[in-house]
Coordinates of C-alpha atoms in Angstrom, one line a residue:
X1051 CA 10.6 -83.3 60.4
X1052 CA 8.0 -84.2 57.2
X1053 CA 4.4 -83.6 58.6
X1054 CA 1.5 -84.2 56.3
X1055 CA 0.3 -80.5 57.9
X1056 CA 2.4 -78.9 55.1
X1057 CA 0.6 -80.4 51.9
X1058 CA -1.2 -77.1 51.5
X1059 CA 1.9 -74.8 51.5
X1060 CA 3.5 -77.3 49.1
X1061 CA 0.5 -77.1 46.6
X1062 CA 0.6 -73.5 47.3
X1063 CA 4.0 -72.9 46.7
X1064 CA 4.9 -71.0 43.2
X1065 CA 9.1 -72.2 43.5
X1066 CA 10.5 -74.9 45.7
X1067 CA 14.1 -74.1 46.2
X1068 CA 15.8 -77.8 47.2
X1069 CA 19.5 -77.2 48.5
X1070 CA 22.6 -80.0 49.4
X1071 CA 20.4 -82.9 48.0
X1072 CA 21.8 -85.1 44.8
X1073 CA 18.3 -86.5 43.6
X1074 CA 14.6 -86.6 45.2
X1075 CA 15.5 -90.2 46.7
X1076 CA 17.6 -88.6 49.3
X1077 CA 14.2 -85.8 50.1
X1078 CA 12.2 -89.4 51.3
X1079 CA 8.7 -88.7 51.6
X1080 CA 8.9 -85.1 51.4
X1081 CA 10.3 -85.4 48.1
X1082 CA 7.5 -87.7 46.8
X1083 CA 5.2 -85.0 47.9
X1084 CA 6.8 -82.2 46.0
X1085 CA 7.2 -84.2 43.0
X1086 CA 3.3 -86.0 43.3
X1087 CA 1.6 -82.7 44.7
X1088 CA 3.8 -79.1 43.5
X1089 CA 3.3 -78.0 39.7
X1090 CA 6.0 -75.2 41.5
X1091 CA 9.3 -74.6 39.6
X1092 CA 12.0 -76.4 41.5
X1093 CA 15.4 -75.1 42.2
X1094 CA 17.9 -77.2 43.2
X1095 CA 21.4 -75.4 44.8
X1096 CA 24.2 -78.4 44.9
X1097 CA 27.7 -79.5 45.2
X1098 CA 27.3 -83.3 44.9
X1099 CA 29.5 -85.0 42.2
X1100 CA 26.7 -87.3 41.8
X1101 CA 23.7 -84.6 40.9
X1102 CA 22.3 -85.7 37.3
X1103 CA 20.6 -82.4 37.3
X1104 CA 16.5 -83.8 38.7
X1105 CA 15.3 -80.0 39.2
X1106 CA 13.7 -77.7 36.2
X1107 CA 16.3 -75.1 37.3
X1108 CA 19.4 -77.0 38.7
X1109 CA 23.0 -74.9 40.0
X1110 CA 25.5 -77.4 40.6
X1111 CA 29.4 -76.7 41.3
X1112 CA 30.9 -79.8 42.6
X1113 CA 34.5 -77.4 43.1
X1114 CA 32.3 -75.7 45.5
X1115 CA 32.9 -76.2 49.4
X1116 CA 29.3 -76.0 50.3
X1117 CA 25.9 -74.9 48.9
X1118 CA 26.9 -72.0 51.8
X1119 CA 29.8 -71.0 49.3
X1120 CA 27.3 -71.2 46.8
X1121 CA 23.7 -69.4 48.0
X1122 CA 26.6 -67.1 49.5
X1123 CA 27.7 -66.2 45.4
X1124 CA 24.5 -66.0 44.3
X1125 CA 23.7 -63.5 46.6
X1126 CA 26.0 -61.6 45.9
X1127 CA 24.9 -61.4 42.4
X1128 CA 21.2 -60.6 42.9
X1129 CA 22.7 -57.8 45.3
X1130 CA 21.2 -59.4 48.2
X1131 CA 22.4 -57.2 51.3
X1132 CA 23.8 -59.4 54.0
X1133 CA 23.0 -58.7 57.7
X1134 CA 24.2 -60.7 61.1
X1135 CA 20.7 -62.9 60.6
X1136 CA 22.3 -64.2 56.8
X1137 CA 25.8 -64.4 57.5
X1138 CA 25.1 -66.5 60.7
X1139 CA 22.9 -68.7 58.2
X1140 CA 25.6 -68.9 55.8
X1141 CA 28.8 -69.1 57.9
X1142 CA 27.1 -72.5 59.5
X1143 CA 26.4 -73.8 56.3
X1144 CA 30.2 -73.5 55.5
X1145 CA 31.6 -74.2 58.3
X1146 CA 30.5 -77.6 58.6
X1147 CA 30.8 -78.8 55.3
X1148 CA 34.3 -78.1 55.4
X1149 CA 34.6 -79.8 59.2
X1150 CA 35.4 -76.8 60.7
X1151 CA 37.8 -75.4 57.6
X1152 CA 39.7 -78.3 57.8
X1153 CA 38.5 -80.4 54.7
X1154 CA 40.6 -79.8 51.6
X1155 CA 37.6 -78.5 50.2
X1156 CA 38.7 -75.1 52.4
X1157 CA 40.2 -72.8 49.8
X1158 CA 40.9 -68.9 49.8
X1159 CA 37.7 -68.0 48.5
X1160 CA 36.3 -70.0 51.3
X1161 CA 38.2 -68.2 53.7
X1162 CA 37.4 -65.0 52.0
X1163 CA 33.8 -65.4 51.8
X1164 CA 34.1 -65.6 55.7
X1165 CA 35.9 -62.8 56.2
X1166 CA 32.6 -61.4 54.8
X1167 CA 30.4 -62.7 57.1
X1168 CA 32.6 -61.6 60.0
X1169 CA 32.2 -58.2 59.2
X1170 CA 28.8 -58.1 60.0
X1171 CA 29.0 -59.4 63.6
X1172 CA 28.4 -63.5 63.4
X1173 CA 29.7 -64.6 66.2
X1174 CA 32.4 -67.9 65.4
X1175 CA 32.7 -69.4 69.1
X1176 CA 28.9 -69.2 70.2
X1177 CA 28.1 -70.9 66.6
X1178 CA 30.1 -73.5 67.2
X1179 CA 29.3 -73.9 70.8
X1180 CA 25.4 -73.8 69.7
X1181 CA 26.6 -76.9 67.3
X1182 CA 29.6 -78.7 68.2
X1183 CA 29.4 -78.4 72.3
X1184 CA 25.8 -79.3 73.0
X1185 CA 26.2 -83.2 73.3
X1186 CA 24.3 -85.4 75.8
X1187 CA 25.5 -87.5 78.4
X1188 CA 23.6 -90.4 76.5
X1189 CA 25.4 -89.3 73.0
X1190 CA 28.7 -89.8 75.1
X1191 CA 27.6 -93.4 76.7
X1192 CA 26.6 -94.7 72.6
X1193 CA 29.7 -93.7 71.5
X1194 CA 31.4 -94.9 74.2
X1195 CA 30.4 -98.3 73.4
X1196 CA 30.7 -97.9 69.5
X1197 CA 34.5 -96.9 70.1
X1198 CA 34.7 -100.5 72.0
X1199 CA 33.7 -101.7 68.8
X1200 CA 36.6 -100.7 67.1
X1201 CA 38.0 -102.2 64.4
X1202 CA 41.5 -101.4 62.4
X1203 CA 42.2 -103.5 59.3
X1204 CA 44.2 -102.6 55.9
X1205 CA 47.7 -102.5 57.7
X1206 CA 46.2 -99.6 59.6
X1207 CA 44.5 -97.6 57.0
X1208 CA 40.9 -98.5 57.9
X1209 CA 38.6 -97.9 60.8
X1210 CA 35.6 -98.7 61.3
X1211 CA 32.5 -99.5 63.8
X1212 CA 28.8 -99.7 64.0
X1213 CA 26.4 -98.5 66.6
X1214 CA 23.2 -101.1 66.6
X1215 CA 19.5 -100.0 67.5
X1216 CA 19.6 -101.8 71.0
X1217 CA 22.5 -99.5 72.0
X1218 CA 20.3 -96.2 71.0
X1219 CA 17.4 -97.6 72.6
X1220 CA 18.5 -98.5 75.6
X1221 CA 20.6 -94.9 76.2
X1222 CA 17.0 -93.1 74.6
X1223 CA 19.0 -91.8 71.8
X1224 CA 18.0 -90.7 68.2
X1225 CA 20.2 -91.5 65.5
X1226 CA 20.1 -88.1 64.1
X1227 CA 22.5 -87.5 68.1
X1228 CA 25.0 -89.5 66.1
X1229 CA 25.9 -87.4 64.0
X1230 CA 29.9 -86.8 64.3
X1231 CA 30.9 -90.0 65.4
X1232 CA 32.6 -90.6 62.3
X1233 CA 34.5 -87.7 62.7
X1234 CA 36.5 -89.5 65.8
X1235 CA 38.2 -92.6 63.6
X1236 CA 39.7 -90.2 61.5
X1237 CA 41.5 -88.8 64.6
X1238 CA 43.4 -92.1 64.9
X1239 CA 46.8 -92.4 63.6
X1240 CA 47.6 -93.7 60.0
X1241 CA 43.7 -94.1 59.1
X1242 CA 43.1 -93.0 55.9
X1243 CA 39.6 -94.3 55.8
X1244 CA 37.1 -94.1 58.3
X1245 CA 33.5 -96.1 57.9
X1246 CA 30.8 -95.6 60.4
X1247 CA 28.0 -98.1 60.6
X1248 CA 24.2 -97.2 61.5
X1249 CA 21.8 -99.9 62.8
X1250 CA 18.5 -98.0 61.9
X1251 CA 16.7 -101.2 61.9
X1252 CA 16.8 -104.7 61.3
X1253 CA 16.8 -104.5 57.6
X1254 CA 18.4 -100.5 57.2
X1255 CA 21.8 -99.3 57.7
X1256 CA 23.5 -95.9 57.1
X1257 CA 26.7 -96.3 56.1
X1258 CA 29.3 -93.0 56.6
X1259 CA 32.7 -93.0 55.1
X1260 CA 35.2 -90.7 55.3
X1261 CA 39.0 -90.5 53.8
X1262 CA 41.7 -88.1 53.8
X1263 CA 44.3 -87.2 50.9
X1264 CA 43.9 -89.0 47.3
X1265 CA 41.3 -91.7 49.1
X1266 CA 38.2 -91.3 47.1
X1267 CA 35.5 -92.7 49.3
X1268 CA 33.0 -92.0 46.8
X1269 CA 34.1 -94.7 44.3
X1270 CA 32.9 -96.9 46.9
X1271 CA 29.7 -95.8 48.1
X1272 CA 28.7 -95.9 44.3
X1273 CA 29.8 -99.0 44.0
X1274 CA 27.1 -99.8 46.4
X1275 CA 24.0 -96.9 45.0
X1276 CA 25.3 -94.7 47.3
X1277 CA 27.5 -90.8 46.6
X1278 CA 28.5 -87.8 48.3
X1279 CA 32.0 -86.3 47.7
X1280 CA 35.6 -87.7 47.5
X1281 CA 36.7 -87.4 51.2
X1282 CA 32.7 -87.5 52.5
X1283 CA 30.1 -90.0 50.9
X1284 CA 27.2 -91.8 52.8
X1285 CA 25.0 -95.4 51.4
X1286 CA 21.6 -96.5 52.8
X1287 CA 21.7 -100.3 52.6
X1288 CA 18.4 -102.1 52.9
X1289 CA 20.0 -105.0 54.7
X1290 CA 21.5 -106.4 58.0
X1291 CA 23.9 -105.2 59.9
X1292 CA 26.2 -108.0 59.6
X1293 CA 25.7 -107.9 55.5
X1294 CA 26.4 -104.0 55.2
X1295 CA 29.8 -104.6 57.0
X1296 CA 30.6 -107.3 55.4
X1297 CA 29.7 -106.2 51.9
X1298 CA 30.9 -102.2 52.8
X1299 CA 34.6 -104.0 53.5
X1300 CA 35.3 -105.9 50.6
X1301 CA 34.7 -103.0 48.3
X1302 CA 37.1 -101.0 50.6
X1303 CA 39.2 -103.8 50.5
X1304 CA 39.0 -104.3 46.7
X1305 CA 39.3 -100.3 46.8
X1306 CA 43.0 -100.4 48.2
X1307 CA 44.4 -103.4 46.6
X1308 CA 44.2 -101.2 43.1
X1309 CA 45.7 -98.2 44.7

Protein backbone atom coordinates (compact mmCIF):
# COMPACT_ATOMS: atom_id res chain seq x y z
CA UNK A 1 0.00 0.00 0.00
CA UNK A 2 1.57 3.65 -1.27
CA UNK A 3 2.48 5.56 2.06
CA UNK A 4 4.09 8.97 1.78
CA UNK A 5 6.61 7.34 4.65
CA UNK A 6 8.70 6.01 1.72
CA UNK A 7 9.59 9.39 -0.16
CA UNK A 8 12.97 9.21 1.40
CA UNK A 9 13.92 5.65 0.23
CA UNK A 10 12.59 6.69 -3.15
CA UNK A 11 14.85 9.82 -3.35
CA UNK A 12 17.49 7.59 -1.95
CA UNK A 13 17.23 4.94 -4.26
CA UNK A 14 20.21 4.60 -7.00
CA UNK A 15 17.80 1.95 -9.44
CA UNK A 16 14.07 1.45 -9.26
CA UNK A 17 13.35 -1.93 -10.75
CA UNK A 18 9.33 -1.69 -11.87
CA UNK A 19 8.06 -5.33 -12.81
CA UNK A 20 4.49 -6.60 -14.60
CA UNK A 21 3.43 -2.92 -15.18
CA UNK A 22 2.80 -1.55 -19.07
CA UNK A 23 3.24 2.29 -18.34
CA UNK A 24 3.54 4.59 -14.97
CA UNK A 25 -0.45 5.13 -15.26
CA UNK A 26 -1.04 1.70 -14.02
CA UNK A 27 1.89 2.54 -10.76
CA UNK A 28 -0.98 5.43 -9.55
CA UNK A 29 0.44 7.67 -7.14
CA UNK A 30 3.41 5.68 -6.51
CA UNK A 31 4.41 6.09 -9.91
CA UNK A 32 4.07 9.92 -9.93
CA UNK A 33 6.32 9.83 -7.04
CA UNK A 34 9.15 7.91 -8.74
CA UNK A 35 8.79 9.81 -11.79
CA UNK A 36 8.39 13.60 -9.80
CA UNK A 37 10.95 12.63 -6.91
CA UNK A 38 13.76 9.58 -8.17
CA UNK A 39 16.69 10.83 -10.63
CA UNK A 40 17.24 6.57 -10.00
CA UNK A 41 17.73 4.59 -13.25
CA UNK A 42 14.45 2.72 -13.78
CA UNK A 43 14.15 -0.90 -14.85
CA UNK A 44 11.15 -2.09 -16.03
CA UNK A 45 10.81 -6.28 -16.27
CA UNK A 46 7.42 -6.86 -18.63
CA UNK A 47 5.37 -9.08 -20.68
CA UNK A 48 2.55 -6.74 -21.69
CA UNK A 49 1.76 -6.42 -25.43
CA UNK A 50 0.94 -2.93 -24.69
CA UNK A 51 4.49 -1.72 -23.08
CA UNK A 52 5.81 1.25 -25.28
CA UNK A 53 9.02 0.86 -23.44
CA UNK A 54 8.49 4.21 -20.42
CA UNK A 55 11.65 2.94 -18.33
CA UNK A 56 15.50 4.14 -19.18
CA UNK A 57 16.29 0.37 -19.22
CA UNK A 58 13.10 -1.52 -20.33
CA UNK A 59 13.10 -5.93 -20.82
CA UNK A 60 9.97 -6.72 -22.45
CA UNK A 61 9.01 -10.38 -23.96
CA UNK A 62 5.40 -10.37 -24.58
CA UNK A 63 6.02 -14.52 -25.64
CA UNK A 64 6.86 -14.70 -22.08
CA UNK A 65 4.35 -16.38 -19.54
CA UNK A 66 5.23 -14.15 -16.69
CA UNK A 67 7.84 -11.49 -15.57
CA UNK A 68 8.46 -14.90 -13.14
CA UNK A 69 9.67 -16.69 -16.48
CA UNK A 70 11.48 -13.72 -17.00
CA UNK A 71 13.42 -12.33 -13.65
CA UNK A 72 13.65 -16.35 -13.47
CA UNK A 73 16.13 -16.10 -17.11
CA UNK A 74 17.81 -13.30 -16.03
CA UNK A 75 18.92 -14.88 -13.26
CA UNK A 76 20.16 -17.36 -14.62
CA UNK A 77 22.32 -15.23 -16.66
CA UNK A 78 23.87 -13.04 -13.96
CA UNK A 79 24.52 -16.60 -12.20
CA UNK A 80 22.30 -15.73 -9.48
CA UNK A 81 22.13 -19.01 -7.16
CA UNK A 82 18.60 -19.96 -6.39
CA UNK A 83 17.59 -21.15 -2.91
CA UNK A 84 13.96 -22.32 -1.46
CA UNK A 85 13.44 -18.40 -0.45
CA UNK A 86 13.81 -17.44 -4.56
CA UNK A 87 12.21 -20.27 -6.15
CA UNK A 88 9.12 -19.94 -3.77
CA UNK A 89 9.25 -16.14 -5.03
CA UNK A 90 9.39 -17.16 -8.52
CA UNK A 91 7.25 -20.23 -8.77
CA UNK A 92 4.17 -17.86 -7.37
CA UNK A 93 4.95 -15.45 -9.81
CA UNK A 94 4.41 -18.17 -12.51
CA UNK A 95 2.05 -19.91 -11.35
CA UNK A 96 -0.51 -17.43 -11.35
CA UNK A 97 -0.01 -15.74 -14.35
CA UNK A 98 -0.50 -18.87 -16.14
CA UNK A 99 -3.86 -19.64 -13.74
CA UNK A 100 -2.35 -22.41 -12.34
CA UNK A 101 -0.46 -23.80 -15.71
CA UNK A 102 -3.50 -23.80 -17.36
CA UNK A 103 -3.35 -20.56 -19.64
CA UNK A 104 -1.96 -21.25 -23.17
CA UNK A 105 0.76 -19.07 -22.19
CA UNK A 106 2.05 -22.52 -20.26
CA UNK A 107 4.79 -23.91 -22.54
CA UNK A 108 7.76 -26.42 -21.97
CA UNK A 109 10.06 -23.91 -20.89
CA UNK A 110 7.46 -22.90 -18.37
CA UNK A 111 7.16 -26.26 -17.22
CA UNK A 112 10.95 -26.67 -17.25
CA UNK A 113 11.79 -23.59 -15.41
CA UNK A 114 9.56 -25.23 -12.58
CA UNK A 115 11.05 -28.29 -12.50
CA UNK A 116 13.89 -25.94 -11.36
CA UNK A 117 12.37 -24.47 -8.69
CA UNK A 118 11.17 -27.87 -7.33
CA UNK A 119 14.50 -28.98 -6.90
CA UNK A 120 15.22 -26.81 -4.33
CA UNK A 121 12.35 -27.74 -1.95
CA UNK A 122 9.29 -25.04 -2.80
CA UNK A 123 6.58 -26.51 -1.70
CA UNK A 124 3.47 -26.59 -4.66
CA UNK A 125 0.33 -27.48 -2.31
CA UNK A 126 1.12 -25.15 0.75
CA UNK A 127 1.75 -22.19 -2.04
CA UNK A 128 -1.33 -22.63 -3.39
CA UNK A 129 -3.08 -23.18 -0.20
CA UNK A 130 -1.31 -19.88 1.15
CA UNK A 131 -3.06 -18.23 -2.10
CA UNK A 132 -5.94 -19.95 -3.62
CA UNK A 133 -7.53 -21.52 -0.21
CA UNK A 134 -7.58 -18.58 2.08
CA UNK A 135 -10.99 -17.00 1.20
CA UNK A 136 -13.46 -15.41 3.63
CA UNK A 137 -16.83 -16.25 4.43
CA UNK A 138 -17.70 -12.53 3.22
CA UNK A 139 -15.63 -13.15 -0.17
CA UNK A 140 -18.08 -16.18 -0.64
CA UNK A 141 -21.48 -14.09 0.42
CA UNK A 142 -20.18 -11.05 -2.58
CA UNK A 143 -19.75 -13.52 -4.92
CA UNK A 144 -22.60 -15.28 -4.12
CA UNK A 145 -24.68 -12.46 -5.01
CA UNK A 146 -22.53 -11.38 -8.13
CA UNK A 147 -23.14 -15.03 -9.59
CA UNK A 148 -27.04 -13.98 -9.18
CA UNK A 149 -26.19 -11.42 -11.39
CA UNK A 150 -25.38 -13.43 -14.09
CA UNK A 151 -25.74 -12.67 -17.36
CA UNK A 152 -25.17 -15.00 -20.74
CA UNK A 153 -25.55 -13.19 -24.11
CA UNK A 154 -23.81 -13.85 -27.63
CA UNK A 155 -25.65 -17.30 -28.23
CA UNK A 156 -23.73 -18.33 -25.17
CA UNK A 157 -20.38 -17.11 -25.72
CA UNK A 158 -20.41 -14.19 -23.20
CA UNK A 159 -20.64 -13.99 -19.42
CA UNK A 160 -20.60 -11.41 -17.55
CA UNK A 161 -21.59 -9.63 -14.01
CA UNK A 162 -20.75 -6.80 -11.86
CA UNK A 163 -20.25 -6.61 -8.03
CA UNK A 164 -21.44 -2.84 -6.89
CA UNK A 165 -19.82 -0.94 -3.76
CA UNK A 166 -23.04 -1.44 -1.59
CA UNK A 167 -22.54 -5.22 -1.89
CA UNK A 168 -18.72 -4.85 -0.62
CA UNK A 169 -19.74 -2.58 1.98
CA UNK A 170 -22.29 -4.07 3.45
CA UNK A 171 -20.29 -7.80 3.65
CA UNK A 172 -16.90 -5.36 4.89
CA UNK A 173 -15.14 -6.48 1.84
CA UNK A 174 -12.09 -4.85 -0.07
CA UNK A 175 -12.11 -5.09 -3.57
CA UNK A 176 -8.70 -6.25 -3.76
CA UNK A 177 -10.84 -9.90 -1.84
CA UNK A 178 -12.29 -10.01 -5.44
CA UNK A 179 -9.76 -10.96 -6.99
CA UNK A 180 -10.62 -14.48 -8.96
CA UNK A 181 -14.09 -14.00 -9.41
CA UNK A 182 -13.64 -13.72 -12.95
CA UNK A 183 -12.04 -16.86 -13.05
CA UNK A 184 -15.58 -18.69 -12.24
CA UNK A 185 -17.54 -17.48 -15.71
CA UNK A 186 -15.04 -19.05 -17.61
CA UNK A 187 -16.00 -22.35 -15.90
CA UNK A 188 -19.40 -22.23 -17.51
CA UNK A 189 -20.02 -24.16 -20.60
CA UNK A 190 -19.57 -22.66 -24.19
CA UNK A 191 -18.28 -19.10 -22.77
CA UNK A 192 -15.64 -18.05 -24.59
CA UNK A 193 -15.51 -14.66 -23.04
CA UNK A 194 -15.85 -13.79 -19.58
CA UNK A 195 -16.18 -9.84 -18.33
CA UNK A 196 -16.19 -9.01 -14.69
CA UNK A 197 -17.49 -5.67 -13.59
CA UNK A 198 -16.09 -3.64 -10.46
CA UNK A 199 -18.19 -0.87 -8.74
CA UNK A 200 -15.19 0.97 -7.14
CA UNK A 201 -17.22 3.96 -6.86
CA UNK A 202 -19.81 5.94 -8.31
CA UNK A 203 -17.90 7.30 -11.15
CA UNK A 204 -14.90 4.19 -11.41
CA UNK A 205 -15.21 0.82 -12.57
CA UNK A 206 -12.59 -2.07 -13.12
CA UNK A 207 -13.45 -3.87 -15.91
CA UNK A 208 -11.78 -7.73 -16.14
CA UNK A 209 -12.03 -9.79 -19.30
CA UNK A 210 -10.98 -12.95 -19.97
CA UNK A 211 -11.32 -15.35 -23.19
CA UNK A 212 -10.18 -18.65 -24.13
CA UNK A 213 -8.79 -19.93 -27.69
CA UNK A 214 -8.38 -17.28 -30.76
CA UNK A 215 -10.64 -14.65 -28.49
CA UNK A 216 -8.42 -11.66 -28.22
CA UNK A 217 -9.81 -9.79 -25.24
CA UNK A 218 -7.26 -7.24 -25.67
CA UNK A 219 -8.54 -5.76 -28.84
CA UNK A 220 -11.26 -4.70 -26.78
CA UNK A 221 -10.05 -3.30 -23.70
CA UNK A 222 -7.87 -0.99 -26.10
CA UNK A 223 -10.67 -0.17 -27.77
CA UNK A 224 -11.61 1.39 -24.58
CA UNK A 225 -7.65 2.85 -23.12
CA UNK A 226 -7.34 -0.25 -21.53
CA UNK A 227 -4.49 -3.67 -22.29
CA UNK A 228 -3.16 -6.62 -20.83
CA UNK A 229 -2.73 -9.83 -22.91
CA UNK A 230 -4.90 -11.77 -25.47
CA UNK A 231 -6.81 -14.18 -23.15
CA UNK A 232 -6.31 -11.58 -19.88
CA UNK A 233 -6.81 -7.74 -20.28
CA UNK A 234 -8.32 -5.30 -17.59
CA UNK A 235 -9.86 -1.22 -18.39
CA UNK A 236 -10.41 1.40 -15.55
CA UNK A 237 -13.41 3.35 -16.76
CA UNK A 238 -14.09 6.67 -15.07
CA UNK A 239 -17.84 6.25 -15.36
CA UNK A 240 -20.96 4.60 -14.01
CA UNK A 241 -21.73 1.36 -13.62
CA UNK A 242 -24.51 1.18 -15.87
CA UNK A 243 -22.27 3.09 -18.77
CA UNK A 244 -19.17 0.71 -18.36
CA UNK A 245 -21.57 -2.27 -19.10
CA UNK A 246 -23.23 -0.91 -21.46
CA UNK A 247 -20.34 0.58 -23.35
CA UNK A 248 -17.90 -2.78 -22.37
CA UNK A 249 -20.85 -4.90 -24.40
CA UNK A 250 -21.16 -3.29 -27.59
CA UNK A 251 -17.44 -3.42 -28.26
CA UNK A 252 -17.76 -7.17 -27.29
CA UNK A 253 -20.60 -7.31 -29.29
CA UNK A 254 -19.06 -5.43 -32.24
CA UNK A 255 -15.95 -7.81 -31.37
CA UNK A 256 -17.84 -11.06 -32.39
CA UNK A 257 -19.93 -10.02 -35.22
CA UNK A 258 -16.34 -9.59 -37.28
CA UNK A 259 -15.18 -12.87 -36.12
Amino acid sequence: VFSEKYIGFIQKADVIFVVDISNWERVGELGSLIMRESKAVKICVDHHPSNSGFADLNIIDEKASSTGELIYGLGESLGVLLDENIATGLYVAVMTDTGSFRFPSTTSKVHMIVSKLLEKGIKPEKIYREIYERRSPSRMKVLGRALSNLNIECEGRVAWFYVTKEMLEEFDLSTDETDGFINMLGDIRGVMVSIFFLERNEKQVKVSLRSKEDYDVNVIANRLNGGGHAHASGILMETSLKEAIEKVLWEVKKYLTKE
